[in-house]
Amino acid sequence: MKVVIVGGVAGGASAAARIRRLDERAEIVVFERSGHVSYANCGLPYYIGGEIEQESALTLQTPASFRARFQIDVRVRHEVLAIDRSRKVVSVRNLETGEMAEEAYDKLILSPGARPIAPDLPGIGSSRLFTLRTVEDAARIRRYVEQRRPRTATVIGGGFIGLEMAENLARRGARVTIVEKMRQLLSPLDEDMASFVHAKFLKEGVRLALGSAVTGFEEKGEEILTHMDNREAIAGDMVILAIGVAPDSHLAKEAGLELGAAGAIAVDAHMRTSDADIYAVGDAVQCKNGATGQMARIALAGPANKQGRVAADNICGIQSIYRASWGSSVVKLFDMTAAATGINERAARQAGLVYDKVVLSPANHASYYPGGKVMTMKVLYEKGSLRILGAQIVGFDGVDKRIDVLATAMQAGMRATDLKELDLAYAPPYSSAKDPVNMAGFMIENLESGKVKQFHYADLAQLPREKVTLLDTRTPAEVAAGSPEGFLHIPVDALRDRLEELDRSKPVYVMCQSGLRSYIACRILAQHGYDCYNFSGGYRFYESIRNNTFEENVNTPCGLTVEPGKR
């Protein structure tokens, strides 16, 4: 059996190695158009920033190491230009010599990945404008940074690559501006959770131009101007274009293979395309979204590696399937971490799901142990079934642990209320006896059992103030540092003695710093005959959303936020 693989890196390289482990006699040929067959593309921004010092550290396997260990024929700098399905051959160009050749196959695996989106805009071909996909791209950007030492840089796009590049350029000493068409950074997060990310980047001196679409680029002297549709142009010494990726599916399309979501290659659970002898894996394919059941394109390294293994299994006669992707992701943002799994509220609404959510702000470990830091968690679940739909966490230490626990629970089919029963490791430096994941389960159980009702930030503007009581149950010191408008202040520990100050005929909407004391207040009030609602996320969450910098002026001095309430 001869297997030809188009593209290396995550999906193609893992498929090649797996086939060899299963079939010692198979002939395996891998074509990779870049100069590296297996490299850590998720590490490229950190190589540019200097955290990864040597380019060689990015290389996981070389053609020579593949040959030595697996007897796999790897040909880098070779681009597959066409597939002849009737003859079962691919046309290949040697990018070093220009020579054309054909290669026959019994089975073909397509792992072309995704290409950076580069819209047809004026000035897109500027030598000061860069995209990042390969080791060669990273080396070119790093050389430019080290030789030119840019004082200013503009990053177009607020996704993973854009934010990682912004951080690493800032660490190199550049004053960075992020331009993003959406009104928020990091689309896997909802706007309320993204508000913490906005504040972090502003604190680190990165300016934000959110809700702005780029209309073109213009070289002016030693700078490149980024023109936008709704604000003045931004001048920079360089531009990183990171507005997203598109599936590199043109080979499949030209060969007549079926395409699916967002132009990605359609495959079945065995990673087979519409041609039984052609498989496809990685960023170029569609797969089932585990939370919604709908077909989607989820371009992440973890799914690509697993899909490569599944394709290899089936080629070698093992009935292996790839069930779904849940889109679990984590990203370092200076000393902050943001993570998500499953879907957010926007996606839940688009899928027509009836859901509820809890927001909590637990510490990463026991509060009495030194060095604890707060994280903000949001967990979404489906009403009725209590199926976990997704989670988002922004914080510092311990974020990655909790998102992985939630991803595992979700994929295992646990109900949201089952989170309270998870037996998770505890020691004061690492967690609390009631882990944040357990706390989310307790909160969901309280909601579903009717022990508490809640309200959210978006509800505040709709409340008829004259017909309700707004109650702040924090301490006097906390209130002095900032308080929500129109709230009566009664500390929770004094509430039982001051119940007469509350009108029993009016619903009471309660807030505290994190949501815990206001929950206690609601339990007190409910048992004294009051109709009570707990604010989801507490004042800390309220303040972050209220101060959100959707309309941050890029001319604001670096590190300063806009005035409270500006939206």
XYZ file of C-alpha atoms in Angstrom:
567
model
C 0.000 0.000 0.000
C 1.257 3.450 -0.910
C -0.001 6.459 1.042
C 0.658 10.011 -0.108
C 0.157 12.788 2.436
C -0.245 16.416 1.381
C 0.994 18.622 4.236
C 2.841 17.855 7.444
C 2.736 19.680 10.781
C -0.006 18.430 13.149
C -2.421 16.330 11.093
C -0.198 15.056 8.291
C 2.849 14.261 10.400
C 0.830 12.446 13.059
C -0.972 10.420 10.360
C 2.332 9.440 8.750
C 3.875 8.255 12.020
C 0.720 6.354 13.006
C 0.532 4.538 9.659
C 4.109 3.403 10.079
C 3.457 2.120 13.585
C 0.527 0.102 12.226
C 2.020 -1.053 8.917
C 5.766 -1.618 8.601
C 5.474 -2.367 4.869
C 3.448 0.653 3.731
C 5.155 3.136 1.400
C 4.589 6.630 2.834
C 5.392 9.890 1.032
C 4.792 13.305 2.620
C 4.839 16.516 0.578
C 5.238 19.776 2.498
C 5.495 23.098 0.701
C 7.308 24.873 3.545
C 10.829 23.976 4.620
C 9.703 22.198 7.796
C 7.551 19.080 7.965
C 6.763 19.034 11.679
C 7.035 22.170 13.757
C 5.392 23.893 16.719
C 3.373 26.542 14.913
C 1.677 27.504 18.204
C 5.127 28.540 19.432
C 5.885 30.926 16.563
C 4.838 34.156 18.360
C 7.079 33.237 21.299
C 10.040 32.705 18.976
C 9.439 36.181 17.547
C 9.259 37.587 21.073
C 12.462 35.846 22.103
C 10.966 33.595 24.788
C 11.916 30.682 22.539
C 15.473 31.596 21.654
C 16.478 29.123 18.949
C 14.588 28.457 15.717
C 15.673 24.833 15.971
C 13.555 24.453 19.124
C 10.442 24.827 16.960
C 11.301 21.813 14.824
C 9.742 18.623 16.165
C 10.828 16.321 13.341
C 12.985 16.752 10.241
C 12.942 14.835 6.954
C 16.092 13.057 8.147
C 14.601 12.071 11.518
C 11.400 10.844 9.845
C 13.502 8.757 7.488
C 15.725 7.379 10.254
C 12.986 6.417 12.699
C 9.957 5.721 10.492
C 11.342 5.110 6.991
C 9.017 7.831 5.692
C 9.899 9.762 2.535
C 9.429 13.428 3.437
C 9.899 16.018 0.696
C 9.864 19.595 1.937
C 9.624 22.556 -0.434
C 7.324 20.463 -2.626
C 3.834 21.740 -3.442
C 1.013 19.504 -4.636
C -0.802 21.393 -7.384
C -3.519 18.977 -8.506
C -5.203 15.651 -7.809
C -6.234 13.315 -10.638
C -8.735 11.074 -8.895
C -9.377 8.857 -11.918
C -5.671 7.997 -12.296
C -4.958 8.266 -8.552
C -1.972 10.559 -8.976
C -0.996 13.976 -7.675
C 0.953 16.609 -9.579
C 3.859 18.040 -7.597
C 6.219 20.964 -8.121
C 9.675 21.084 -6.565
C 9.777 24.661 -5.291
C 13.591 24.684 -5.289
C 14.065 23.617 -8.929
C 10.646 24.258 -10.482
C 10.582 20.653 -11.715
C 7.154 19.024 -12.126
C 6.401 15.380 -11.358
C 3.551 12.985 -10.671
C 3.178 10.683 -7.686
C 0.765 7.761 -7.618
C -1.153 6.754 -4.505
C -3.403 4.022 -3.185
C -4.637 6.247 -0.379
C -4.311 10.017 -0.158
C -4.459 12.168 2.984
C -5.008 15.893 2.620
C -3.572 17.961 5.473
C -3.064 21.366 3.844
C -4.060 23.333 6.946
C -5.376 26.874 6.792
C -4.016 30.005 5.213
C -4.001 33.474 6.780
C -6.770 35.646 5.416
C -5.291 38.519 3.410
C -8.117 40.627 1.957
C -7.659 42.494 -1.286
C -7.050 45.915 0.220
C -4.921 48.839 -0.990
C -1.340 48.456 0.219
C -1.700 44.794 1.212
C 1.608 43.983 -0.504
C 3.715 46.307 1.660
C 7.069 44.926 2.834
C 6.213 46.244 6.302
C 3.121 44.030 6.503
C 3.456 40.436 7.741
C 1.326 37.329 8.202
C 2.288 34.370 10.366
C 1.824 30.747 9.413
C 5.171 28.998 8.999
C 8.604 28.932 10.597
C 9.825 30.929 7.610
C 7.224 33.620 8.343
C 8.326 33.740 11.983
C 12.008 33.977 11.039
C 11.266 36.834 8.644
C 9.332 38.783 11.305
C 11.989 38.181 13.932
C 14.748 39.395 11.609
C 12.741 42.536 10.881
C 12.166 43.171 14.586
C 15.798 42.605 15.520
C 17.203 44.658 12.656
C 14.670 47.508 12.559
C 13.761 47.584 16.263
C 10.242 48.950 15.590
C 9.047 51.506 18.131
C 5.414 51.067 17.094
C 3.457 48.133 15.681
C -0.128 47.616 14.582
C -1.727 44.197 14.964
C -4.852 43.590 12.894
C -7.036 40.997 14.587
C -7.902 40.176 18.191
C -7.761 36.385 18.029
C -5.147 34.005 19.444
C -2.326 34.864 17.038
C -3.065 38.600 17.142
C -2.990 38.756 20.943
C 0.090 36.569 21.246
C 1.869 38.740 18.687
C 0.770 41.919 20.490
C 2.179 40.603 23.759
C 5.475 39.512 22.249
C 5.993 42.725 20.291
C 5.223 44.731 23.424
C 7.819 42.682 25.297
C 10.265 43.621 22.527
C 9.672 47.269 23.383
C 7.177 48.245 20.680
C 4.115 50.325 21.450
C 1.356 48.142 20.059
C -2.142 48.956 18.848
C -4.646 46.157 18.221
C -7.306 46.817 15.568
C -10.301 44.477 15.689
C -13.494 44.615 13.641
C -15.552 43.079 16.452
C -16.313 45.100 19.548
C -14.241 42.720 21.637
C -11.045 40.683 21.698
C -11.017 36.863 21.723
C -14.229 35.744 20.038
C -14.473 32.439 22.007
C -15.314 34.638 25.001
C -18.503 36.602 25.467
C -18.210 40.395 25.657
C -18.580 40.454 29.434
C -15.714 37.992 29.937
C -13.594 39.740 27.309
C -13.780 42.941 29.364
C -11.089 41.522 31.677
C -8.845 40.901 28.658
C -9.343 44.483 27.442
C -8.374 45.850 30.845
C -5.269 43.669 30.938
C -3.971 44.799 27.557
C -4.594 48.438 28.394
C -2.751 48.017 31.683
C 0.218 46.557 29.764
C 0.320 49.617 27.496
C -1.373 48.064 24.445
C -3.915 50.378 22.831
C -7.195 49.053 21.443
C -9.186 50.099 18.387
C -12.264 47.866 18.658
C -15.238 47.898 16.339
C -13.054 49.203 13.484
C -12.712 47.669 10.024
C -9.452 48.118 8.119
C -9.894 49.723 4.699
C -6.296 49.734 3.482
C -2.619 50.385 4.128
C -0.291 53.138 2.985
C 3.468 53.485 3.269
C 4.436 56.969 4.356
C 8.128 57.598 4.879
C 9.445 54.992 7.290
C 5.968 54.133 8.565
C 2.936 52.221 7.363
C -0.510 53.716 7.919
C -3.482 51.507 8.712
C -6.670 53.148 7.426
C -9.995 52.311 9.071
C -13.643 52.934 8.358
C -14.509 54.913 11.495
C -11.404 56.572 12.918
C -8.144 58.218 11.943
C -5.350 56.137 10.445
C -2.830 54.542 12.811
C 0.863 54.917 12.002
C 3.263 52.100 12.811
C 6.693 50.808 11.933
C 5.163 47.435 11.023
C 1.823 45.663 10.706
C 0.922 42.097 11.655
C -2.154 40.889 9.774
C -3.895 38.258 11.910
C -7.572 38.548 11.027
C -8.118 34.806 10.900
C -7.544 31.823 8.684
C -9.454 30.147 5.885
C -9.351 26.423 5.065
C -6.783 25.723 2.359
C -9.237 23.555 0.463
C -8.596 24.618 -3.132
C -6.976 21.273 -4.047
C -10.040 19.390 -2.816
C -12.412 21.766 -4.579
C -10.553 21.530 -7.890
C -10.560 17.733 -7.578
C -14.347 17.742 -7.206
C -14.440 16.700 -3.561
C -17.423 17.798 -1.496
C -16.966 20.918 0.624
C -18.888 21.842 3.752
C -18.949 24.498 6.470
C -17.067 27.698 5.581
C -15.584 26.050 2.498
C -13.867 23.334 4.530
C -13.454 19.804 3.186
C -16.428 17.592 4.081
C -15.437 14.347 5.794
C -17.265 11.560 7.620
C -16.465 10.304 11.119
C -13.650 8.177 9.651
C -12.084 11.342 8.135
C -12.969 10.084 4.631
C -13.879 12.632 1.975
C -16.494 12.067 -0.734
C -13.814 9.942 -2.464
C -13.347 6.684 -0.542
C -9.592 6.658 -1.202
C -8.990 10.242 -0.044
C -8.938 11.332 3.588
C -8.596 14.842 5.004
C -7.580 16.111 8.438
C -6.739 19.283 10.338
C -7.607 22.921 9.845
C -8.927 22.377 6.310
C -11.781 20.051 7.290
C -15.168 20.414 8.895
C -16.200 18.366 11.910
C -19.110 18.101 14.291
C -19.287 20.718 17.026
C -19.757 18.625 20.143
C -21.869 21.234 21.913
C -24.327 22.044 19.130
C -24.179 18.929 16.957
C -23.775 21.164 13.907
C -20.951 20.938 11.384
C -18.243 23.534 11.889
C -14.597 24.286 11.246
C -12.508 24.241 14.416
C -8.898 25.061 13.605
C -6.877 23.854 16.592
C -3.810 21.644 16.933
C -5.390 19.104 19.289
C -8.193 18.071 16.924
C -5.768 17.988 13.969
C -3.483 15.501 15.719
C -6.378 13.259 16.722
C -7.884 13.390 13.228
C -4.543 12.357 11.726
C -4.532 9.307 13.967
C -8.133 8.415 13.027
C -7.400 8.670 9.297
C -4.321 6.482 9.706
C -6.282 3.873 11.656
C -8.936 3.567 8.961
C -6.403 3.372 6.152
C -4.786 0.492 8.055
C -8.091 -1.325 8.605
C -8.938 -0.170 12.128
C -12.483 1.173 12.436
C -11.664 4.384 14.290
C -13.932 7.426 14.392
C -13.576 11.093 15.266
C -16.699 12.017 17.177
C -16.573 15.790 17.525
C -14.579 18.860 18.507
C -15.451 21.010 21.509
C -12.996 23.795 20.732
C -11.103 23.721 24.019
C -8.510 26.483 24.001
C -6.214 28.423 26.298
C -4.057 31.480 25.676
C -1.405 33.321 27.681
C -1.918 37.085 27.847
C 1.103 38.523 29.662
C 0.669 37.032 33.153
C -3.054 36.437 32.605
C -4.682 33.325 31.151
C -7.937 33.078 29.196
C -9.512 29.750 28.338
C -12.727 28.417 26.827
C -14.377 25.148 25.926
C -17.636 24.388 24.157
C -19.732 27.338 23.021
C -20.396 30.840 24.327
C -23.705 32.666 24.635
C -23.627 34.011 21.074
C -23.219 30.511 19.660
C -25.893 29.104 21.972
C -28.396 31.700 20.767
C -27.457 31.098 17.128
C -27.997 27.362 17.637
C -31.430 28.032 19.140
C -30.532 26.466 22.482
C -32.415 27.335 25.668
C -29.689 27.835 28.255
C -28.802 29.375 31.573
C -25.450 30.380 33.047
C -23.597 30.987 36.263
C -20.750 33.434 36.825
C -18.432 33.132 39.813
C -15.158 34.650 40.990
C -13.312 32.071 43.094
C -9.680 32.152 44.188
C -7.268 29.791 42.469
C -6.396 28.167 45.805
C -7.336 28.295 49.489
C -7.906 31.897 50.552
C -5.765 31.551 53.664
C -2.733 30.349 51.684
C -0.547 33.246 50.465
C -0.545 34.359 46.842
C -4.092 33.518 45.862
C -5.580 35.271 42.838
C -9.165 35.561 41.667
C -10.403 34.001 38.443
C -13.732 34.685 36.743
C -15.666 31.659 35.491
C -18.758 31.439 33.346
C -20.460 28.078 32.816
C -23.318 27.617 30.341
C -25.757 24.721 30.510
C -28.891 23.667 28.644
C -32.160 24.091 30.478
C -34.074 20.873 30.964
C -31.329 18.404 30.087
C -28.722 20.246 32.234
C -26.160 19.381 29.550
C -22.979 21.459 29.910
C -22.672 23.641 26.807
C -19.482 25.547 27.471
C -17.281 27.422 29.887
C -15.034 30.484 29.882
C -12.407 31.397 32.459
C -10.173 34.448 32.754
C -7.608 34.655 35.522
C -4.104 33.635 36.458
C -2.834 30.413 38.042
C -5.163 27.427 37.839
C -7.247 28.531 34.852
C -5.924 25.747 32.624
C -6.693 23.097 35.229
C -10.320 24.163 35.643
C -11.049 24.493 31.925
C -9.707 20.976 31.363
C -11.904 19.587 34.152
C -14.946 21.307 32.657
C -14.067 20.125 29.136
C -13.744 16.555 30.400
C -17.052 16.737 32.274
C -18.783 18.170 29.218
C -17.423 15.544 26.835
C -18.223 12.754 29.287
C -21.877 13.817 29.194
C -22.083 14.865 32.835
C -24.959 17.096 33.862
C -24.085 20.564 35.084
C -25.297 19.689 38.590
C -22.912 16.724 38.656
C -19.995 19.158 38.864
C -20.653 19.480 42.595
C -19.813 15.793 43.078
C -16.417 15.734 41.332
C -13.718 14.481 43.696
C -10.887 16.841 42.790
C -7.420 17.041 44.312
C -7.069 19.511 47.169
C -4.168 21.052 49.039
C -4.023 24.706 50.095
C -1.387 25.759 47.497
C -3.477 24.328 44.648
C -7.180 24.591 45.389
C -9.882 24.855 48.017
C -11.761 21.981 49.576
C -14.643 23.184 47.428
C -12.915 23.583 44.085
C -14.151 26.364 41.747
C -15.610 23.645 39.498
C -17.532 22.225 42.478
C -18.756 25.744 43.288
C -20.171 26.104 39.772
C -22.069 22.856 40.330
C -23.434 24.067 43.684
C -24.613 27.312 42.092
C -26.350 25.524 39.228
C -28.062 23.151 41.671
C -29.292 26.131 43.710
C -30.734 27.735 40.588
C -32.373 24.568 39.317
C -33.835 23.655 42.708
C -35.296 27.145 43.151
C -33.213 28.034 46.179
C -32.113 31.216 44.440
C -33.073 33.337 41.448
C -30.579 35.527 39.629
C -30.315 38.564 37.393
C -27.601 39.747 35.047
C -25.892 42.948 33.965
C -28.130 43.288 30.905
C -31.211 43.171 33.148
C -30.225 46.245 35.158
C -31.241 48.763 32.510
C -34.695 47.163 32.230
C -35.558 47.108 35.924
C -38.343 49.559 36.911
C -36.391 51.304 39.676
C -39.484 52.653 41.438
C -40.999 49.151 41.706
C -37.964 47.247 42.986
C -35.362 47.501 45.747
C -31.698 47.422 44.739
C -29.561 46.192 47.622
C -25.767 46.248 48.022
C -24.629 43.854 50.785
C -20.879 44.582 50.708
C -18.811 46.128 53.470
C -18.575 49.919 53.927
C -14.950 49.840 52.719
C -15.935 48.041 49.527
C -18.769 50.487 48.872
C -16.442 53.435 49.441
C -14.158 52.113 46.710
C -17.023 52.066 44.198
C -20.690 51.244 44.116
C -23.508 50.627 41.633
C -25.860 53.527 41.118
C -29.129 53.539 43.011
C -28.393 50.666 45.414
C -29.338 50.774 49.093
C -26.397 49.663 51.232
C -26.947 47.150 54.030
C -23.994 44.842 54.838
C -25.037 41.204 54.831
C -24.068 40.743 58.483
C -26.487 43.539 59.474
C -29.327 42.450 57.217
C -31.392 40.491 59.726
C -31.478 43.513 62.058
C -32.501 45.939 59.290
C -35.201 44.029 57.415
C -37.730 46.748 58.251
C -35.857 49.091 55.872
C -36.960 46.933 52.934
C -40.427 47.106 51.376
C -41.776 43.547 51.459
C -44.061 44.308 48.487
C -41.107 44.998 46.170
C -38.752 42.425 44.644
C -35.219 42.803 46.014
C -32.256 42.680 43.627
C -29.082 41.979 45.591
C -25.409 42.495 44.798
C -22.160 41.827 46.637
C -18.514 41.692 45.550
C -18.489 38.164 44.090
C -22.014 36.781 44.414
C -21.532 34.701 47.575
C -22.680 37.166 50.235
C -25.580 38.283 48.052
C -26.610 34.615 47.789
C -26.569 34.399 51.577
C -28.627 37.602 51.699
C -31.136 36.123 49.265
C -31.528 33.033 51.416
C -32.189 35.259 54.447
C -34.665 37.431 52.577
C -36.493 34.544 50.917
C -37.123 32.929 54.285
C -38.556 36.210 55.542
C -41.039 36.438 52.686
C -39.137 38.616 50.191
C -38.995 37.959 46.443
C -35.218 38.068 45.910
C -32.759 37.944 42.994
C -28.972 37.519 43.184
C -26.674 39.449 40.812
C -24.661 37.038 38.681
C -20.922 37.571 39.105
C -21.016 40.256 41.771
C -19.808 43.850 41.744
C -16.366 42.865 40.462
C -17.992 41.488 37.296
C -20.382 44.450 37.091
C -17.520 46.938 37.291
C -15.474 45.195 34.595
C -18.401 45.187 32.168
C -19.367 48.768 32.976
C -15.829 50.012 32.374
C -15.431 47.964 29.210
C -13.417 49.708 26.528
C -15.444 48.891 23.423
C -14.893 52.424 22.174
C -11.371 52.955 23.500
C -9.746 55.897 21.743
C -6.374 54.844 20.374
C -5.082 58.326 21.153
C -5.573 57.713 24.868
C -2.164 57.480 26.593
C -1.017 53.887 26.875
C -2.098 52.075 30.006
C -5.010 54.377 30.803
C -8.587 53.225 30.692
C -11.555 55.319 29.729
C -13.750 56.860 32.352
C -16.186 54.533 34.152
C -19.390 53.938 32.271
C -18.065 54.874 28.844
C -19.225 52.337 26.267
